Tab-separated table of C-alpha atoms and ligand atoms in Angstrom:
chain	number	residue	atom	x	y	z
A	222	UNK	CA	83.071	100.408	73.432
A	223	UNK	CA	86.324	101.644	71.093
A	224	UNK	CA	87.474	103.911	73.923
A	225	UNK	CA	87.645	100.293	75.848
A	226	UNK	CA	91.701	100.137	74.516
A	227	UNK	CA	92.416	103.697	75.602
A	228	UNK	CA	90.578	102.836	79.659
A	229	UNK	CA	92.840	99.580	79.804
A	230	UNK	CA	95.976	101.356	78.751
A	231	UNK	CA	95.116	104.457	81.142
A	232	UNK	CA	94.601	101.785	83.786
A	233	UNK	CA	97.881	99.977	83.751
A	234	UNK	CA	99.965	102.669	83.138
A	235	UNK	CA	98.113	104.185	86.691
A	236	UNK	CA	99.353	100.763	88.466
A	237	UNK	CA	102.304	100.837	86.940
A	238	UNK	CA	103.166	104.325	88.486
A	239	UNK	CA	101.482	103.493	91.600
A	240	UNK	CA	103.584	100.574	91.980
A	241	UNK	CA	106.981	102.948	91.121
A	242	UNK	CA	105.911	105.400	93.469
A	243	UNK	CA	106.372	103.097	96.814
A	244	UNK	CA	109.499	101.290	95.140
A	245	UNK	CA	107.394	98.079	94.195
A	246	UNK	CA	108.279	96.213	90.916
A	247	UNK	CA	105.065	96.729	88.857
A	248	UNK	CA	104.897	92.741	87.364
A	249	UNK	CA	103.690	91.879	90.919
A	250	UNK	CA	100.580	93.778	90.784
A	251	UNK	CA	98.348	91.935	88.620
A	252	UNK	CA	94.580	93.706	86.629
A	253	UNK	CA	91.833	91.783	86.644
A	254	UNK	CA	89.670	93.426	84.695
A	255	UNK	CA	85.835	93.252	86.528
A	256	UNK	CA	83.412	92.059	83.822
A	257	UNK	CA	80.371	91.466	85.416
A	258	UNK	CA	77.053	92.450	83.877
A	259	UNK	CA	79.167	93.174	80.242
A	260	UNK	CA	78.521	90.216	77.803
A	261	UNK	CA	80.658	88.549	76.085
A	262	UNK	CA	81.235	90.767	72.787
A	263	UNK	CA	82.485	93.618	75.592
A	264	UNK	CA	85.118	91.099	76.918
A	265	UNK	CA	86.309	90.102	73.319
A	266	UNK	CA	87.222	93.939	72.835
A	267	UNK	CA	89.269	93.912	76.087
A	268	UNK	CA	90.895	90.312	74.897
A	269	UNK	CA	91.674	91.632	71.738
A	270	UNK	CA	93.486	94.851	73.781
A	271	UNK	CA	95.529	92.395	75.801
A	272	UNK	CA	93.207	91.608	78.643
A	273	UNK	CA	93.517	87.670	79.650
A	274	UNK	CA	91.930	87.913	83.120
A	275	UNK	CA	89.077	88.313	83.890
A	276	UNK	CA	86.723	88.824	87.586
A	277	UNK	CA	83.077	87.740	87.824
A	278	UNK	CA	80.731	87.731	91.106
A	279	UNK	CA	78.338	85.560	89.856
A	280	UNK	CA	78.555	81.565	88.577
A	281	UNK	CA	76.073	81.703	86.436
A	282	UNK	CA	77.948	84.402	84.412
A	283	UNK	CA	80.791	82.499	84.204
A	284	UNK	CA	79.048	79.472	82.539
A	285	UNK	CA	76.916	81.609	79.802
A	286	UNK	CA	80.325	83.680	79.085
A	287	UNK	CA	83.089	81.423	79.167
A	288	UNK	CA	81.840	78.967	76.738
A	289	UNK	CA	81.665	82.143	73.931
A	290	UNK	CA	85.369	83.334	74.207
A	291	UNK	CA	88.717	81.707	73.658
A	292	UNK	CA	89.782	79.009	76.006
A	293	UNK	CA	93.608	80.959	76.783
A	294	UNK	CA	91.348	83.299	78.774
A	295	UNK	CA	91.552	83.363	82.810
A	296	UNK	CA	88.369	83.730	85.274
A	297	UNK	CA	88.041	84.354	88.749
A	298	UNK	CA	84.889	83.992	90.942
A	299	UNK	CA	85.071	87.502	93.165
A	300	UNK	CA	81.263	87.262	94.302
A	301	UNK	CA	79.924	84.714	96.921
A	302	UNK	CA	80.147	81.193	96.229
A	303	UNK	CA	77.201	78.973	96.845
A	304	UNK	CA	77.977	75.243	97.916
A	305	UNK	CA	75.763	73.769	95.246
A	306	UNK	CA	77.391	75.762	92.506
A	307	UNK	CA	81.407	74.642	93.519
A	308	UNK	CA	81.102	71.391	91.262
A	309	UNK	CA	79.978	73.746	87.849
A	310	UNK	CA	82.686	76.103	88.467
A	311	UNK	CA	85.423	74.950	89.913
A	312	UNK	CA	86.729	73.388	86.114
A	313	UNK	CA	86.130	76.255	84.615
A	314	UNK	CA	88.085	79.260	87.009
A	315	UNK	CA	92.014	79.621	87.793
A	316	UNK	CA	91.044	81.038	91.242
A	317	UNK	CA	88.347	82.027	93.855
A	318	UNK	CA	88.476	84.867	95.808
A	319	UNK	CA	85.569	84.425	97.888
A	320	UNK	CA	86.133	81.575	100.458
A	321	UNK	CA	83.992	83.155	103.313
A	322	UNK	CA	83.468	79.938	105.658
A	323	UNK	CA	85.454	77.006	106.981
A	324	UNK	CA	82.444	75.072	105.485
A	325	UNK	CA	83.000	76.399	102.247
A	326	UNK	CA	86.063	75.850	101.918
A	327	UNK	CA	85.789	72.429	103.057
A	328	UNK	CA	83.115	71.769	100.373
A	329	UNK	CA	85.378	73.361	98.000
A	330	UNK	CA	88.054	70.828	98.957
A	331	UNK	CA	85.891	68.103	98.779
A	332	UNK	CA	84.519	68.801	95.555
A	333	UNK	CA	88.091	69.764	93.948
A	334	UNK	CA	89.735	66.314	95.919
A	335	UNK	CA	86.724	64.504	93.618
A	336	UNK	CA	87.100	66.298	90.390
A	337	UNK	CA	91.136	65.619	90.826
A	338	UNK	CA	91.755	69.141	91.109
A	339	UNK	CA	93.770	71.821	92.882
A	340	UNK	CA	91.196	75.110	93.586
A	341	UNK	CA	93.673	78.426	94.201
A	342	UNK	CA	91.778	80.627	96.522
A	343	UNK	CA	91.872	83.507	98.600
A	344	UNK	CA	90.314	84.016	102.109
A	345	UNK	CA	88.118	86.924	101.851
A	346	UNK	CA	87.932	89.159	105.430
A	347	UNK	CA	84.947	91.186	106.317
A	348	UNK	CA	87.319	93.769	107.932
A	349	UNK	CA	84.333	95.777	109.098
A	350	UNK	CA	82.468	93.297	110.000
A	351	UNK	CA	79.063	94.961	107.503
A	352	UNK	CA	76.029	92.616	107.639
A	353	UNK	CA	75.612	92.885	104.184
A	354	UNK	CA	78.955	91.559	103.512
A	355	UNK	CA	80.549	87.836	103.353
A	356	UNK	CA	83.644	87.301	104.495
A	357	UNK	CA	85.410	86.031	107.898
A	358	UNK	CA	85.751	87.834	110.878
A	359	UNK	CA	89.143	89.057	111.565
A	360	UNK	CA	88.880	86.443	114.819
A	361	UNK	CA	87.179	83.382	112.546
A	362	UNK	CA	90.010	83.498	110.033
A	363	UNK	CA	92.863	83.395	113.092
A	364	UNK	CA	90.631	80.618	114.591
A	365	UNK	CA	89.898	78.999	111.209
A	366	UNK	CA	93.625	79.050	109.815
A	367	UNK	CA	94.801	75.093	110.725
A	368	UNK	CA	91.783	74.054	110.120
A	369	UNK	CA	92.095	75.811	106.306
A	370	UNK	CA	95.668	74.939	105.824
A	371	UNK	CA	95.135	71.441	106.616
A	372	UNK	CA	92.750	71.164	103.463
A	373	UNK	CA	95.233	69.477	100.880
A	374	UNK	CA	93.433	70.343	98.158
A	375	UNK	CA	93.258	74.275	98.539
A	376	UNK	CA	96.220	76.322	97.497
A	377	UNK	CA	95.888	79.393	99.506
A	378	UNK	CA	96.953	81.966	97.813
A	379	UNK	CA	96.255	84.966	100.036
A	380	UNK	CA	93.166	87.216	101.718
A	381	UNK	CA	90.730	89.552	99.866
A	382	UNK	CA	89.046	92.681	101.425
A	383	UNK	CA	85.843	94.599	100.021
A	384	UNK	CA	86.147	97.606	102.209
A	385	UNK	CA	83.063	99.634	103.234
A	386	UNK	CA	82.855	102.300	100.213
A	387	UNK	CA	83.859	105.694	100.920
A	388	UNK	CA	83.753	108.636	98.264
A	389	UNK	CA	86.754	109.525	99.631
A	390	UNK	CA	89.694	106.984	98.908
A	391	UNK	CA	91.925	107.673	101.187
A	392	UNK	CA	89.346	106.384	103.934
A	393	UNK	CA	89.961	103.431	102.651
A	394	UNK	CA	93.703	102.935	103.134
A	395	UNK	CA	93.085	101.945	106.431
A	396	UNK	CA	91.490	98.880	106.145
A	397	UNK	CA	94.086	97.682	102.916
A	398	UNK	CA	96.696	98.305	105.741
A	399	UNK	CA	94.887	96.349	108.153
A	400	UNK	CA	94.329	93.491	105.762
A	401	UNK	CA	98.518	93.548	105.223
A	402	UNK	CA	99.196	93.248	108.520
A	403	UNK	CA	96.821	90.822	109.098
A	404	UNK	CA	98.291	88.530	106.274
A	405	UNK	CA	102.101	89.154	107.853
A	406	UNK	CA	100.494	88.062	111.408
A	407	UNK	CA	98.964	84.647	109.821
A	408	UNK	CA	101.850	84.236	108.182
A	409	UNK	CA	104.217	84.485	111.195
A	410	UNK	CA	101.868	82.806	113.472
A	411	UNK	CA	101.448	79.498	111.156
A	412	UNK	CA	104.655	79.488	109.085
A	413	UNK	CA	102.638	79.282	106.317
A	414	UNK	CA	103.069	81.913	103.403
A	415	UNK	CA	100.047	83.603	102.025
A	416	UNK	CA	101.660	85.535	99.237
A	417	UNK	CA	99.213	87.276	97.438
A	418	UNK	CA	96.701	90.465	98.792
A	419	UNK	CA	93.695	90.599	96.376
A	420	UNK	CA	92.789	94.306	96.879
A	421	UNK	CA	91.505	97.464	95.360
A	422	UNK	CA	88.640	98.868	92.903
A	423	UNK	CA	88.469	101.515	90.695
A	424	UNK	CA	88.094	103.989	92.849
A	425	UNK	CA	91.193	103.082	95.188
A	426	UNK	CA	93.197	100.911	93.652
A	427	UNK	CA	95.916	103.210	93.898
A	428	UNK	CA	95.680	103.301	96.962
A	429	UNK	CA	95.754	99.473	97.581
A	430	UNK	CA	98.357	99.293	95.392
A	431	UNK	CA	100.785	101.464	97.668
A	432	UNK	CA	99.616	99.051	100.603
A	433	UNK	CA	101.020	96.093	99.271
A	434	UNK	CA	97.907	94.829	96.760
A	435	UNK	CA	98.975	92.108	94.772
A	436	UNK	CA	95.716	92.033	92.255
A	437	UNK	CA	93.138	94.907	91.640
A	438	UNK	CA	89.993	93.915	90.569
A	439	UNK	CA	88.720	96.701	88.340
A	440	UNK	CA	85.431	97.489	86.980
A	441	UNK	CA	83.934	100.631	86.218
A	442	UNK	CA	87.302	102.377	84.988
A	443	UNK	CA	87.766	99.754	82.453
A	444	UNK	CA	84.196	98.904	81.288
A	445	UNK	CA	82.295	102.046	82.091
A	446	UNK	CA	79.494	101.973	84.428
A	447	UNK	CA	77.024	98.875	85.346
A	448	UNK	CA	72.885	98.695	84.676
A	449	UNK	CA	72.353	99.896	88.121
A	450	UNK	CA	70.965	96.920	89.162
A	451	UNK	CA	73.227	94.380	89.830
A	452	UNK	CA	74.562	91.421	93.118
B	259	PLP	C1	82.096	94.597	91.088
B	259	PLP	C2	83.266	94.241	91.917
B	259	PLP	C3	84.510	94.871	91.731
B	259	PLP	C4	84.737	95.978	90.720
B	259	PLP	O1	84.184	97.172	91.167
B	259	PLP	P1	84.406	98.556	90.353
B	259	PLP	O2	84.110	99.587	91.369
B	259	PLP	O3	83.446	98.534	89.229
B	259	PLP	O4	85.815	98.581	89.913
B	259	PLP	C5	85.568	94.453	92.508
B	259	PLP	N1	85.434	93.459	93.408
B	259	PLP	C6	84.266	92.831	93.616
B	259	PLP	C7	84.189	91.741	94.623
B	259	PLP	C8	83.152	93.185	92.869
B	259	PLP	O5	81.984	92.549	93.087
């Protein structure tokens, strides 16, 4: 893991030039560096390099990791959030990226209202509408939006995508385009902002990146490949 250093420089210099190639201010595309599956000495490295923030899919991670590293360090849940695991990790993340459901996110807002908390989230959109995916329908989140907004207790930050993968990047610019355009309709049709696009993976971020992504969650590039067996 000493090459881990060289990978996270190599990766923010490639968003920083992404972001000056469209004419977009590089500090407002933020790296969260996908640590899922790596324990906690592999993180350590990448906090001694600079990293602070740090992407997990699974609760249970979060609770055997984040009690072994420094308490300065950020997490956010990317992987599908189960109602009976909101109360263990709401305390300990700065955001969730995976409200899929009205009911979720009422649960979360429940929960968060109880523990005295604020929970910063992002509505993730099953653009393709995959079966194996979580996510709202482009048509739930329209219908869903009041209904979300209304929860006092949720700050929404903005939507996340997980497009279908394709070997080929550029098939995926479609669907980070339809994502932005789908946040600027929200926006315009409730008044309400939703400022931040959580968007992009190792293989695309790039790509996200020139379509207005706000966060890329990055895995691979950083941390080298997963055991191939993995949620
Ligand atoms: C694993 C994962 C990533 C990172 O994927 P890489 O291809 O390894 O960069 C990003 N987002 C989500 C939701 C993930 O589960």
């Amino acid at each position: 893991m000493n090459e881990l250093p060289a990978r996270l420089k190599a990766i923010r210099d490639r968003i920083h030039t992404a972001a000056a190639r469209c004419g977009r201010d590089p500090a407002t595309v933020e790296l969260l560096a996908v640590s899922k599956t790596h324990p906690a000495e592999t993180i350590r490295a990448a906090v001694a390099a600079g990293q602070l923030l740090f992407g997990e899919n699974k609760v249970q991670e979060i609770l055997a990791k984040a009690p072994q590293l420094p308490a300065e360090l950020h997490w956010h849940l990317i992987g599908h959030l189960q109602s009976n695991k909101v109360r263990k990790v709401l305390p300990l993340v700065k955001a969730i990226h995976s409200i899929d459901s009205l009911d979720l996110a009422r649960d979360v807002n429940r929960i968060a209202t109880e523990l005295g908390l604020t929970a910063k989230v992002y509505l993730e959109v099953n653009l393709a509408e995959e079966s194996t995916k979580h996510g709202f329908k482009v048509e739930e989140v329209r219908a869903s939006l009041e209904a979300l907004h209304a929860l006092d207790r949720l700050d929404i930050q903005g939507l996340m995508c997980i497009p279908p993968f394709e070997a080929d990047p550029e098939l995926s610019r479609p669907y980070f385009t339809r994502l932005r355009e789908l946040r600027d309709d929200l926006e315009k049709s409730s008044g309400k902002p939703l400022p931040l696009l959580s968007m992009g993976m190792s293989h695309d971020f790039e790509i996200a990146i020139e379509e207005g992504s706000t966060l890329v969650r990055v895995g691979t590039a950083i941390f080298g490949e997963r055991p191939r067996k993995e949620g």
